[in-house]
Amino acid sequence: MRHGSRGGGGRGGRNDNKRHKKGDMGRGEYFDTNPDRRQKNTDAQERRLRDGAQGQGIIFPKEEIEAEQRRPKHKVAVMIGYSGTGYKGMQISGSEKTIEGDLFEAFVRAGAISKANAEDPKKSSFVRCARTDKGVHAAGNMISLKLIVEDENIVEKINAELSSQIRVWGIERTIGSFSCYQACDSRWYEYLIPSHAFLPPHPSGWLAKQLEALADQADDRAGYESRQEEVKGFWEKVDEEHIKPILDSIDEDIRWDVVKALQGEEEASAKVVQSEDTEQKTTTVAKPQATPEEIDRTQRLRAATRRLRNAYTAAKRHYRIPTRRIERIQDALSQYVGTRNYHNYTIQKTYKDPSAKRHIKSFTVNPKPILIGEGPDEEKSEWLSLKVHGQSFMMHQIRKMVGMVTLLVRSGSNIRPTMLDSFSENRYSIPKVPGLGLLLERPVFDTYNNLSATKHGREKLIFSKYDKDLEAFKEREIYQRIFREEEERNEFGRFFSHIDNFKDGYFLYVTSMGLEATKGSSRKPLEESGGEESGGEN
């Protein structure tokens, strides 16, 4: 039986289809009017070179290519690191600025790729180990391809052609059939997050009030307070020592308007449920011109609101996380170890989908926080380094894993039963934390190292030999950039403001009532309402 046939006419039933026009004309006429497929491919390739070669390669004159001395090329593994800030991701994409685009151009200019192969990375068997998305960093990643590596200073020459954001750590000869994508056994990722992300919600916020009310309803007030013991009274102390003096100094005629304005900013953040590029048509209505008194009042109101906002920001920057809080974080992260069903931790997956099962080898928080910023240590911001080692990851999986742990710890949740239930068929809405803090730490090639490399006398592919330079690069080009971006854009602050003031039940599984509290939620949270970003972590 012919597979894929449609209708009752077989070939004869489809003569009116344009794809089967050959049935209406002679063979000679058909091929006269339809160019050879190979010619079509040639034409398409020339068109791509003409229209979209920028960022993919360099086109040299025919005379230069013919005059160039032919040199042998070998299959190699190139170990790299980069800061993704300002780049449209790892993979070459037309004329976009990408990591691979800059790397390939540097290979050509350093003489590691011949001029004859300079216009197309595919001619060099160019393969990436792990794809990273727009703005995502990698302390260690790998590409495999054929390079001319007879020059012992080739690494230095390539780095000289690159910006300080991209570094080549080393180049190792491999077996001829090596593909870094296929040979990769597992990957390490790091997520950097400010320690103040684990502070409880401010008592004036909607979520904080729900946490207390539902703890009482579940007869769990004592348990809830015990899980928040190490941060008890933090916000009350901040309000008394830093916020109250500012309020007392504000003119009485605007004092409570300032408080309302600050609360209004936070509530407005939680009401944004569509992507930022969604526009709504509005009718502009002419407003009467403000009087000098009204202008003065508005200016004083804005200045006072800014003072309050800055005071809260400074309090969070000066926060230093207690050891007990870090232990709670580690307890939560440990629930991921092993094989689990992560259908709640990605998009468009069901519990029954076999691909939703993933194996996590380890997930740890460094018990020693990192201080990032300028000036004395007490003025620096404290960050935590979370590292996960897994075989492969789905879209947004790591960011949702961190999101779940952060929500549970900061909310004083009963961690283990909630997390174990999130691996079941029950549906959980888990927000993904900002992509700002995510970076690929390094890929792992244990199978290749222990079998093929040993058998054929090749060097093992490991990043540990570059640890000193790699750590310095992370501090200079990645950590500092993450900190500066957070200072400028306040991504973590806005994210948790959204969570704390999202007046619906989608995230109330963090309360003492668990998943039962989410029943009756009327709308989708921010990330599931059409604002998903492209890309993933695998």
XYZ file of C-alpha atoms in Angstrom:
538
model
C 0.000 0.000 0.000
C 1.317 3.451 -0.914
C 1.875 5.570 2.256
C 0.705 9.155 2.262
C -1.627 9.004 -0.779
C -4.601 11.346 -0.555
C -8.070 11.047 -2.048
C -9.336 8.212 -4.191
C -7.528 9.041 -7.402
C -3.910 8.165 -6.594
C -1.580 9.977 -8.982
C -4.409 10.500 -11.480
C -6.527 12.202 -8.824
C -3.923 14.940 -8.286
C -3.097 16.131 -11.806
C -4.401 19.608 -11.002
C -1.829 20.018 -8.225
C 1.063 22.323 -9.161
C 3.545 19.908 -7.645
C 2.485 17.325 -10.256
C 2.442 19.567 -13.306
C 4.846 17.118 -14.979
C 1.836 14.885 -15.707
C 0.449 17.549 -18.078
C 3.558 18.052 -20.222
C 6.334 16.129 -21.887
C 9.563 15.368 -20.052
C 11.585 17.761 -22.212
C 9.111 20.595 -21.765
C 8.988 20.013 -17.984
C 12.752 20.191 -17.485
C 13.053 23.148 -19.871
C 10.740 25.149 -17.616
C 12.121 23.857 -14.262
C 15.828 24.489 -13.604
C 17.933 21.665 -12.266
C 17.701 21.352 -8.480
C 21.459 21.644 -8.160
C 21.338 24.903 -10.080
C 18.645 26.126 -7.701
C 20.920 25.320 -4.768
C 23.808 27.129 -6.446
C 21.640 30.180 -7.076
C 20.390 30.142 -3.481
C 23.927 29.896 -2.127
C 25.069 32.833 -4.244
C 22.062 34.818 -3.056
C 22.872 34.063 0.596
C 26.470 35.114 0.090
C 25.321 38.289 -1.617
C 22.557 39.220 0.819
C 23.399 37.716 4.176
C 27.075 36.844 4.474
C 27.784 39.613 6.968
C 28.618 38.083 10.335
C 28.915 34.595 8.825
C 32.210 34.853 7.020
C 34.562 36.937 4.907
C 34.602 36.890 1.101
C 38.066 37.330 -0.421
C 38.849 38.091 -4.086
C 39.458 35.046 -6.265
C 43.055 36.148 -6.894
C 43.872 36.176 -3.159
C 42.334 32.749 -2.664
C 44.346 31.237 -5.533
C 47.574 32.867 -4.344
C 47.232 31.600 -0.761
C 49.489 28.705 0.228
C 47.522 25.553 1.057
C 48.119 24.312 4.601
C 46.776 21.217 6.381
C 43.784 21.547 8.685
C 42.837 19.253 11.554
C 39.715 18.533 13.579
C 40.039 20.368 16.890
C 38.064 21.308 19.980
C 38.150 25.022 20.797
C 37.411 25.868 24.431
C 35.934 29.337 24.805
C 34.315 31.724 27.279
C 32.250 34.824 26.656
C 29.989 37.489 28.072
C 26.760 37.511 26.085
C 25.951 41.170 26.762
C 25.293 42.963 23.485
C 25.162 39.745 21.446
C 22.109 38.126 19.858
C 23.111 34.721 21.176
C 25.758 32.107 20.421
C 24.762 30.763 17.013
C 25.431 32.516 13.716
C 22.279 34.212 12.445
C 22.506 36.209 9.233
C 23.793 39.708 9.832
C 23.115 39.674 13.603
C 26.000 40.208 16.022
C 26.686 36.767 17.516
C 29.473 35.023 19.418
C 30.082 32.511 16.624
C 30.138 35.273 14.028
C 32.930 37.114 15.850
C 34.805 33.867 16.542
C 34.719 32.710 12.933
C 35.947 36.071 11.703
C 38.799 35.946 14.247
C 39.774 32.447 13.046
C 40.012 33.751 9.486
C 41.995 36.879 10.360
C 44.390 34.861 12.544
C 45.060 32.420 9.693
C 43.374 29.425 11.340
C 40.886 29.201 8.445
C 41.975 29.603 4.840
C 40.613 32.345 2.605
C 39.055 29.656 0.408
C 36.885 28.526 3.341
C 36.319 31.964 4.858
C 32.857 32.646 3.457
C 31.031 29.675 5.006
C 31.527 28.069 8.467
C 30.059 24.795 7.190
C 33.161 24.253 5.053
C 35.120 23.937 8.294
C 32.607 21.489 9.876
C 31.674 24.138 12.458
C 29.681 22.621 15.381
C 28.730 24.165 18.750
C 28.433 22.197 21.987
C 25.734 24.243 23.719
C 23.520 26.974 22.347
C 23.068 30.080 24.487
C 20.482 32.777 23.914
C 20.568 36.543 23.693
C 22.565 38.047 26.558
C 23.404 34.679 28.182
C 27.006 34.181 29.275
C 29.352 31.188 29.207
C 32.500 30.803 31.275
C 33.162 27.593 29.356
C 31.704 26.402 26.071
C 33.134 24.523 23.108
C 33.041 24.437 19.341
C 34.556 21.733 17.145
C 35.741 22.333 13.593
C 38.687 21.948 11.236
C 41.414 24.534 11.804
C 44.947 25.254 10.646
C 46.832 24.964 13.935
C 50.493 24.540 12.964
C 51.310 27.958 14.493
C 52.116 27.384 18.173
C 50.899 30.925 18.956
C 47.553 30.487 17.229
C 45.511 30.918 20.449
C 47.181 34.260 21.181
C 46.648 35.405 17.598
C 42.953 34.512 17.691
C 42.442 36.293 21.025
C 44.156 39.376 19.605
C 41.372 39.561 17.007
C 38.597 39.288 19.621
C 37.067 41.776 22.044
C 37.730 41.264 25.756
C 34.210 39.780 26.028
C 35.264 36.617 24.169
C 38.259 34.440 25.057
C 39.696 31.256 23.585
C 41.042 29.199 26.499
C 42.725 26.512 24.434
C 42.664 24.359 21.304
C 43.094 20.570 21.392
C 43.460 18.104 18.502
C 40.701 15.480 18.487
C 39.848 12.364 16.533
C 38.571 13.070 13.036
C 34.967 12.093 13.744
C 34.666 14.260 16.874
C 31.555 16.416 17.295
C 31.420 18.416 20.519
C 27.604 18.412 20.416
C 27.319 14.624 20.154
C 30.207 13.887 22.525
C 28.946 16.088 25.379
C 27.847 13.937 28.339
C 26.511 16.688 30.593
C 26.663 20.390 31.354
C 27.293 22.616 34.345
C 25.312 25.855 34.642
C 25.662 28.623 37.201
C 22.946 31.006 38.302
C 23.954 34.167 40.134
C 21.244 35.729 42.297
C 21.277 38.560 44.874
C 20.881 37.239 48.406
C 18.107 39.756 49.104
C 15.940 37.725 46.686
C 15.432 35.347 49.626
C 14.072 38.049 51.933
C 10.400 37.565 52.798
C 7.850 39.739 50.978
C 7.348 43.179 52.552
C 4.498 43.013 55.121
C 2.506 45.667 53.246
C 2.360 43.564 50.071
C -0.510 41.315 48.971
C 1.476 38.060 49.120
C 2.746 38.722 52.663
C -0.803 39.214 53.896
C -1.927 36.010 52.172
C 0.946 34.043 53.720
C -0.166 35.026 57.228
C -3.895 34.633 56.615
C -3.565 31.182 55.034
C -1.110 30.059 57.737
C -3.843 30.840 60.271
C -6.444 29.074 58.137
C -4.249 25.961 57.975
C -3.482 26.202 61.708
C 0.205 26.515 60.767
C 1.107 29.948 62.173
C 3.805 28.519 64.463
C 5.293 26.434 61.649
C 5.248 29.358 59.230
C 6.975 31.677 61.704
C 9.604 29.043 62.522
C 10.496 28.814 58.815
C 11.015 32.601 58.737
C 12.778 32.802 62.098
C 16.200 33.915 60.796
C 14.681 36.921 58.952
C 12.056 37.815 61.541
C 11.586 41.565 61.909
C 13.887 42.522 59.017
C 11.400 44.774 57.222
C 10.022 46.201 60.467
C 13.552 47.257 61.422
C 14.165 48.797 57.999
C 10.901 50.729 58.208
C 11.690 51.982 61.710
C 15.359 52.913 61.182
C 15.421 54.058 57.556
C 11.922 54.687 56.205
C 10.255 56.433 59.175
C 12.925 59.197 59.410
C 12.409 59.941 55.711
C 8.623 60.037 56.123
C 8.961 62.323 59.147
C 11.051 64.750 57.086
C 8.537 64.909 54.228
C 6.045 67.771 54.148
C 2.735 66.729 55.686
C 0.708 67.752 52.651
C 2.361 65.042 50.514
C 3.537 62.477 53.111
C 0.873 59.822 52.609
C 0.651 60.527 48.916
C 4.313 59.499 48.754
C 3.533 56.169 50.427
C 0.614 55.603 48.070
C 2.766 56.518 45.075
C 5.423 53.965 46.034
C 2.812 51.258 46.589
C 1.207 52.230 43.295
C 4.487 51.629 41.446
C 4.690 48.103 42.857
C 1.067 47.296 42.072
C 1.472 48.656 38.555
C 4.377 46.247 38.041
C 2.102 43.336 38.907
C -0.613 44.441 36.492
C 1.577 44.102 33.431
C 0.324 40.848 31.913
C 1.120 41.443 28.264
C 4.469 41.689 26.488
C 6.044 45.112 26.473
C 5.609 45.565 22.742
C 1.791 45.318 22.958
C 0.306 48.705 22.204
C -3.151 50.009 22.968
C -4.689 52.942 21.139
C -5.700 55.766 23.434
C -7.346 59.094 22.911
C -5.309 62.060 24.065
C -7.330 64.553 26.085
C -5.971 68.039 26.558
C -5.298 68.792 30.223
C -5.504 72.235 31.782
C -2.151 73.842 32.379
C -0.791 73.166 35.872
C -0.422 76.033 38.283
C 2.996 76.849 39.829
C 1.736 75.393 43.127
C 0.742 72.120 41.446
C 4.087 71.877 39.656
C 5.934 72.424 42.940
C 3.853 69.762 44.695
C 4.463 67.236 41.906
C 8.210 67.833 42.000
C 8.331 67.419 45.785
C 6.237 64.259 45.526
C 8.548 62.704 42.944
C 11.694 63.607 44.886
C 10.322 62.145 48.124
C 9.156 58.958 46.382
C 12.633 58.569 44.904
C 14.166 58.914 48.396
C 11.942 56.145 49.747
C 12.653 53.853 46.806
C 16.407 54.397 47.171
C 16.208 53.681 50.912
C 14.579 50.299 50.291
C 17.146 49.520 47.584
C 20.013 50.398 49.945
C 18.535 48.199 52.686
C 18.453 45.237 50.319
C 22.011 45.915 49.153
C 23.256 45.917 52.753
C 21.455 42.662 53.574
C 23.682 39.721 54.477
C 22.013 36.325 54.321
C 22.153 34.154 57.494
C 23.709 30.691 57.351
C 20.360 29.111 58.266
C 18.784 30.707 55.201
C 21.474 29.240 52.953
C 20.827 25.821 54.511
C 17.145 26.138 53.588
C 18.149 26.973 50.013
C 20.388 23.908 49.837
C 17.644 21.705 51.247
C 15.361 22.883 48.446
C 17.968 22.477 45.699
C 18.711 18.926 46.844
C 15.143 17.900 45.973
C 16.068 18.160 42.288
C 18.828 15.528 42.424
C 17.974 12.336 40.555
C 15.513 11.678 37.744
C 12.390 13.826 37.981
C 9.478 14.831 35.775
C 9.945 18.522 34.924
C 6.763 19.168 32.926
C 6.007 22.060 35.311
C 9.460 23.531 34.760
C 9.281 24.209 31.041
C 6.632 25.117 28.471
C 4.362 23.023 26.276
C 5.109 19.720 28.030
C 2.680 17.332 29.696
C 3.275 14.928 32.545
C 2.989 11.973 30.167
C 5.603 13.327 27.763
C 8.699 11.078 28.183
C 11.003 13.980 27.285
C 9.862 15.851 30.409
C 11.971 13.486 32.529
C 15.476 14.805 33.177
C 18.365 13.654 35.362
C 20.111 16.122 37.667
C 23.473 15.016 39.054
C 23.856 17.843 41.585
C 22.477 21.269 42.480
C 24.320 23.276 45.132
C 24.559 26.765 46.582
C 28.011 28.030 47.491
C 27.824 28.640 51.270
C 30.207 31.581 50.842
C 28.378 34.507 49.189
C 30.060 36.759 46.622
C 30.367 40.516 47.178
C 30.081 42.470 43.933
C 30.371 46.206 43.371
C 32.651 49.119 44.109
C 33.871 50.657 47.360
C 34.183 48.993 50.792
C 32.620 45.573 51.348
C 29.727 46.969 53.384
C 28.625 48.968 50.331
C 28.789 46.010 47.957
C 25.864 43.822 46.989
C 25.805 40.200 48.181
C 25.111 37.473 45.613
C 24.785 33.698 45.796
C 26.221 31.244 43.279
C 23.962 28.277 42.467
C 25.471 25.504 40.318
C 23.564 22.703 38.626
C 25.022 19.673 36.831
C 22.700 17.791 34.512
C 22.676 15.749 31.330
C 20.462 18.174 29.395
C 17.964 20.922 30.075
C 14.690 22.028 28.508
C 13.609 25.546 27.629
C 13.564 27.793 30.733
C 14.074 24.757 33.004
C 16.949 26.138 35.072
C 15.333 29.539 35.523
C 12.096 27.902 36.674
C 13.997 25.568 39.017
C 15.634 28.587 40.639
C 12.288 30.400 40.584
C 10.565 27.621 42.541
C 13.304 27.436 45.181
C 13.392 31.212 45.606
C 9.621 31.478 46.017
C 9.465 28.656 48.552
C 12.359 29.866 50.721
C 11.378 33.549 50.789
C 7.748 32.634 51.525
C 8.546 30.368 54.480
C 6.981 27.410 52.692
C 6.984 23.754 53.653
C 9.612 22.994 51.017
C 9.879 19.229 50.529
C 6.221 18.230 50.069
C 5.588 21.157 47.714
C 8.587 20.378 45.537
C 7.905 16.650 45.398
C 4.326 17.374 44.367
C 5.574 19.676 41.588
C 7.104 16.594 39.915
C 3.688 14.873 39.871
C 0.857 15.251 37.352
C -0.477 18.289 39.259
C -0.064 21.625 37.472
C 2.032 24.398 39.021
C 2.588 27.886 37.622
C 6.284 28.495 38.229
C 7.705 31.882 37.218
C 11.138 31.958 35.635
C 13.663 34.223 37.329
C 15.444 36.824 35.147
C 17.815 35.427 32.522
C 20.367 38.008 33.662
C 21.962 35.659 36.219
C 22.298 32.542 34.053
C 25.599 31.358 32.617
C 26.952 28.134 31.151
C 29.773 27.025 33.441
C 31.239 24.235 31.283
C 30.342 21.122 29.271
C 31.662 17.684 30.303
C 33.182 15.027 27.992
C 33.963 12.097 30.313
C 33.086 9.338 27.822
C 35.254 10.802 25.073
C 38.110 11.494 27.500
C 38.108 7.981 28.977
C 37.653 6.082 25.711
C 38.456 7.821 22.430
C 41.041 10.306 23.701
C 42.931 7.632 25.632
C 42.769 5.106 22.792
C 44.003 7.527 20.117
C 46.530 9.425 22.212
C 44.653 12.737 22.251
C 44.538 15.269 25.071
C 41.525 15.098 27.370
C 38.987 17.876 26.935
C 38.780 19.481 30.371
C 38.381 23.100 31.447
C 40.039 22.763 34.857
C 43.480 23.474 33.389
C 42.234 27.003 32.624
C 40.553 27.603 35.999
C 42.717 30.565 37.038
C 42.106 32.536 33.841
C 38.496 31.377 33.667
C 37.664 32.587 37.186
C 39.338 35.958 36.559
C 37.332 36.297 33.352
C 34.081 35.471 35.160
C 34.739 38.125 37.787
C 35.733 40.803 35.265
C 33.510 40.186 32.253
C 30.492 38.303 33.619
C 29.890 38.975 37.322
C 30.568 42.699 37.025
C 28.334 42.981 33.953
C 25.516 41.152 35.734
C 25.859 43.517 38.697
C 25.925 46.644 36.509
C 22.886 45.505 34.548
C 20.975 44.848 37.768
C 21.961 48.277 39.102
C 20.720 49.932 35.918
C 17.592 47.873 35.228
C 16.591 46.479 38.656
C 15.430 43.229 37.026
C 15.368 41.184 40.229
C 13.652 43.980 42.132
C 10.922 44.298 39.496
C 10.514 40.524 39.254
C 9.837 40.047 42.973
C 7.680 43.176 43.106
C 5.523 41.512 40.458
C 5.329 38.274 42.464
C 4.555 40.014 45.771
C 1.731 42.114 44.310
C 0.193 39.694 41.807
C -3.357 39.650 43.164
C -4.430 36.218 42.035
C -3.968 32.728 43.389
C -1.550 31.266 40.849
C 1.453 31.401 43.195
C -0.370 30.705 46.472
C 0.940 27.133 46.560
C 3.807 28.731 48.516
C 1.433 29.282 51.461
C 0.587 26.822 54.244
C -2.499 25.734 52.254
C -0.343 24.459 49.386
C -1.813 23.790 45.943
C -5.342 23.935 47.370
C -4.967 27.727 47.685
C -4.525 28.149 43.927
C -7.986 26.857 43.023
C -10.217 29.445 41.404
C -7.407 31.549 39.929
C -8.919 33.606 37.138
C -6.036 34.551 34.899
C -2.617 33.507 33.735
C 0.546 34.894 35.320
C 2.851 37.185 33.374
C 5.064 34.638 31.638
C 2.192 32.491 30.355
C 0.190 35.374 28.889
C 2.098 35.763 25.648
C 5.283 37.279 27.019
C 7.504 34.232 26.597
C 10.955 34.900 25.290
C 12.682 32.735 22.728
C 15.455 30.307 23.391
C 16.350 27.842 26.079
C 19.095 26.439 28.241
C 19.944 23.216 26.458
